[in-house]
Short mmCIF file of C-alpha atoms in Angstrom, two decimals:
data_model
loop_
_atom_site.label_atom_id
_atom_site.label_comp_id
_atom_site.label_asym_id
_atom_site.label_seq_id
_atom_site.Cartn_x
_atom_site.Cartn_y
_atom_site.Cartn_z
CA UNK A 1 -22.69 -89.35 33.11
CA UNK A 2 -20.48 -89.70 29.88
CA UNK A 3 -16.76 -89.57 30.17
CA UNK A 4 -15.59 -85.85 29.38
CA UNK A 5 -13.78 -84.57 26.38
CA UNK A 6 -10.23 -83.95 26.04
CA UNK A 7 -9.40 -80.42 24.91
CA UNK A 8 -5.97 -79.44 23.59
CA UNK A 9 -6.05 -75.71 22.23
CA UNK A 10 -2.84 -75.13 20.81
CA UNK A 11 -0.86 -72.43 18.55
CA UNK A 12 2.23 -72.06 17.02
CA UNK A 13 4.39 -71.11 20.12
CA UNK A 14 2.11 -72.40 23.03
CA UNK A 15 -0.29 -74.63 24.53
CA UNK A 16 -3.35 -71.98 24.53
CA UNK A 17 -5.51 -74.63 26.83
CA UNK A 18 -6.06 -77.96 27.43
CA UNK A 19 -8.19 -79.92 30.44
CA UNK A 20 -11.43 -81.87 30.39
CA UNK A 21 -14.89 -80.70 28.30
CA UNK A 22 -18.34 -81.46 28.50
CA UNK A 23 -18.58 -78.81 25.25
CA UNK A 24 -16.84 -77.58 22.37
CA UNK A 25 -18.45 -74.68 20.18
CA UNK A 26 -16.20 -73.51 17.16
CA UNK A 27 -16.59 -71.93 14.15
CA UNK A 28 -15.64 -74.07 10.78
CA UNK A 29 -15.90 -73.33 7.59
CA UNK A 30 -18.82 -75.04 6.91
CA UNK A 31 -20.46 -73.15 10.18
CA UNK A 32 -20.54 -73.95 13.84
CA UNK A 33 -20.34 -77.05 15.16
CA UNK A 34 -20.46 -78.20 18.69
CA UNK A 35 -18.77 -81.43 20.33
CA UNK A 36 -20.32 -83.24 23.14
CA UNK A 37 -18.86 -86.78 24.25
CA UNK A 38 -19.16 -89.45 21.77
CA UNK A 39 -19.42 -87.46 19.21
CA UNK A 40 -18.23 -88.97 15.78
CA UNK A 41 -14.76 -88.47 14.60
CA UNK A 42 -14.66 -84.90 12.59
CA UNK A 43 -11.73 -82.86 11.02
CA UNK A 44 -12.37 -79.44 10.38
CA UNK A 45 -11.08 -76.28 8.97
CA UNK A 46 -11.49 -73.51 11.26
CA UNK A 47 -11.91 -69.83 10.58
CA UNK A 48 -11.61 -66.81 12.10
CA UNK A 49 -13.55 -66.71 15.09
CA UNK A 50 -14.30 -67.76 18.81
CA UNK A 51 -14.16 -71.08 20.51
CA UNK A 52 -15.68 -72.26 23.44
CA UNK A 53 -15.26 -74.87 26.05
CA UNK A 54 -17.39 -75.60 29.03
CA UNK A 55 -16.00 -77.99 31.73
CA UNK A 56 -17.36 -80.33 33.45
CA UNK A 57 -17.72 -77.71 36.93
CA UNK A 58 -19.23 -75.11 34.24
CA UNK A 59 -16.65 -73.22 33.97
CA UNK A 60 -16.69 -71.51 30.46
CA UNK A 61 -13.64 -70.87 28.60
CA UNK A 62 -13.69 -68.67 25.27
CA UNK A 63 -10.84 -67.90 22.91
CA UNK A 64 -10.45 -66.35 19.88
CA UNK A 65 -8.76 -68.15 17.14
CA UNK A 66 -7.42 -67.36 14.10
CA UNK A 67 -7.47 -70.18 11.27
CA UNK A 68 -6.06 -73.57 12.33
CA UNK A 69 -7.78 -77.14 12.40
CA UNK A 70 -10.24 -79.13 14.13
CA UNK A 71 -9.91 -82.98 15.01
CA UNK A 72 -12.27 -84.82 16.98
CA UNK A 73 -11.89 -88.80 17.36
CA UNK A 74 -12.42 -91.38 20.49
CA UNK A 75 -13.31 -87.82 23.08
CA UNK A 76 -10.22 -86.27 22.15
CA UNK A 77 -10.41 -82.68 20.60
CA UNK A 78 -7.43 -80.94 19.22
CA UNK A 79 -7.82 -77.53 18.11
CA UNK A 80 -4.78 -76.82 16.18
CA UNK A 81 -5.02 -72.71 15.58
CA UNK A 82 -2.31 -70.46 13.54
CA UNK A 83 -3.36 -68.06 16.79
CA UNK A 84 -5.10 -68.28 19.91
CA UNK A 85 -5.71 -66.05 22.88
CA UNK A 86 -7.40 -66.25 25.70
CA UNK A 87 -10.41 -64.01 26.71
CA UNK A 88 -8.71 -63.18 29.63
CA UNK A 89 -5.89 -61.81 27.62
CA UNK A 90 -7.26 -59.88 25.74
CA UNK A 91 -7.39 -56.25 26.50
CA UNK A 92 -10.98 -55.34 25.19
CA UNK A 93 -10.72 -51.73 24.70
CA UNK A 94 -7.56 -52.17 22.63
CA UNK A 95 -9.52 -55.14 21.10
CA UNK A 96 -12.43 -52.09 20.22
CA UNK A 97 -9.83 -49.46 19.19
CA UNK A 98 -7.98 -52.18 16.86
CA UNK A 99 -11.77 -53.18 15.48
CA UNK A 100 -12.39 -49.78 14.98
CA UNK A 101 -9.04 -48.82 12.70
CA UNK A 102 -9.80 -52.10 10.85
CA UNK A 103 -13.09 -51.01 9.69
CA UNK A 104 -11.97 -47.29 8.65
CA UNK A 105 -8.62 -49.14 7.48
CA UNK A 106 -11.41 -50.39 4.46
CA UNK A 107 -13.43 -53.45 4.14
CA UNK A 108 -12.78 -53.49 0.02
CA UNK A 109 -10.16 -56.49 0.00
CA UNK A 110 -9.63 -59.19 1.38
CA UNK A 111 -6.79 -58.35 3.77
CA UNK A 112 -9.01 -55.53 4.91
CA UNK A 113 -11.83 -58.02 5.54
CA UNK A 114 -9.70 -60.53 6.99
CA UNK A 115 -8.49 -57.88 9.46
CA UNK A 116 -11.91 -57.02 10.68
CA UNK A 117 -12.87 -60.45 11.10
CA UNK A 118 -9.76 -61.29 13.27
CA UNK A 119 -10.79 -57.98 15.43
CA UNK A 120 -14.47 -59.11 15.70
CA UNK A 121 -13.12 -62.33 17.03
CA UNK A 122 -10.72 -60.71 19.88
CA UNK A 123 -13.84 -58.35 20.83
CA UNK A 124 -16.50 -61.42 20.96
CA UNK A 125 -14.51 -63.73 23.01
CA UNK A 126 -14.07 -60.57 25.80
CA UNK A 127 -17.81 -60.25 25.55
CA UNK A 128 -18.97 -63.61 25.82
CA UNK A 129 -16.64 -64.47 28.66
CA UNK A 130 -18.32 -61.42 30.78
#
């Protein structure tokens, strides 16, 4: 078996998460792209959106992010994000009320949109970590 990943998901004002990986799904802006071991050394810009991270006991780990970087290079992965929370701490009916004032709040510029997006993040990375 290949030697695991090393994830560091970190934010402004915290270390988010950071242990061993057998997978790393995140959204770029140039689409999703997913990191197994050996996988060749990558920087990416990330957008709004969820990452996730399997271990190597399959344990699954999702986050939401907003903005930030991606480097990948000799099975170390640093996801540098402008924020990141946890599924876990994420409250997901304020998650659905804040989604839901976003999207009456407008979708006609692109703070509105931007808004939305972040919301649809906080809301996916409850739901895919159920």
């Amino acid at each position: 078996m290949a030697e695991p990943l090393h994830v560091e998901l970190v934010a402004p004002d915290r270390t988010v998460w950071s242990g061993e990986a057998t997978t790393v799904i995140a959204r770029t802006s140039e689409g999703d792209i997913g990191i197994l071991p050996g996988h060749a050394p990558v920087l990416g810009l990330l957008v709004d959106g969820v990452v996730e991270v399997r271990t190597p006991g399959s344990e699954i780990y999702v986050a939401a992010v907003q903005g930030g970087f991606l480097s990948v290079a000799n099975d170390r992965v640093s996801i540098l994000a402008e924020y990141a929370e946890m599924s876990h701490e994420i409250d997901l009916e304020e998650a659905r009320r804040e989604l839901e004032r976003a999207r009456t709040a407008g979708e006609n510029d692109q703070e509105a949109l931007e808004h939305v997006r972040r919301a649809e993040a906080r809301v996916r990375a409850v739901e895919m970590a159920s």
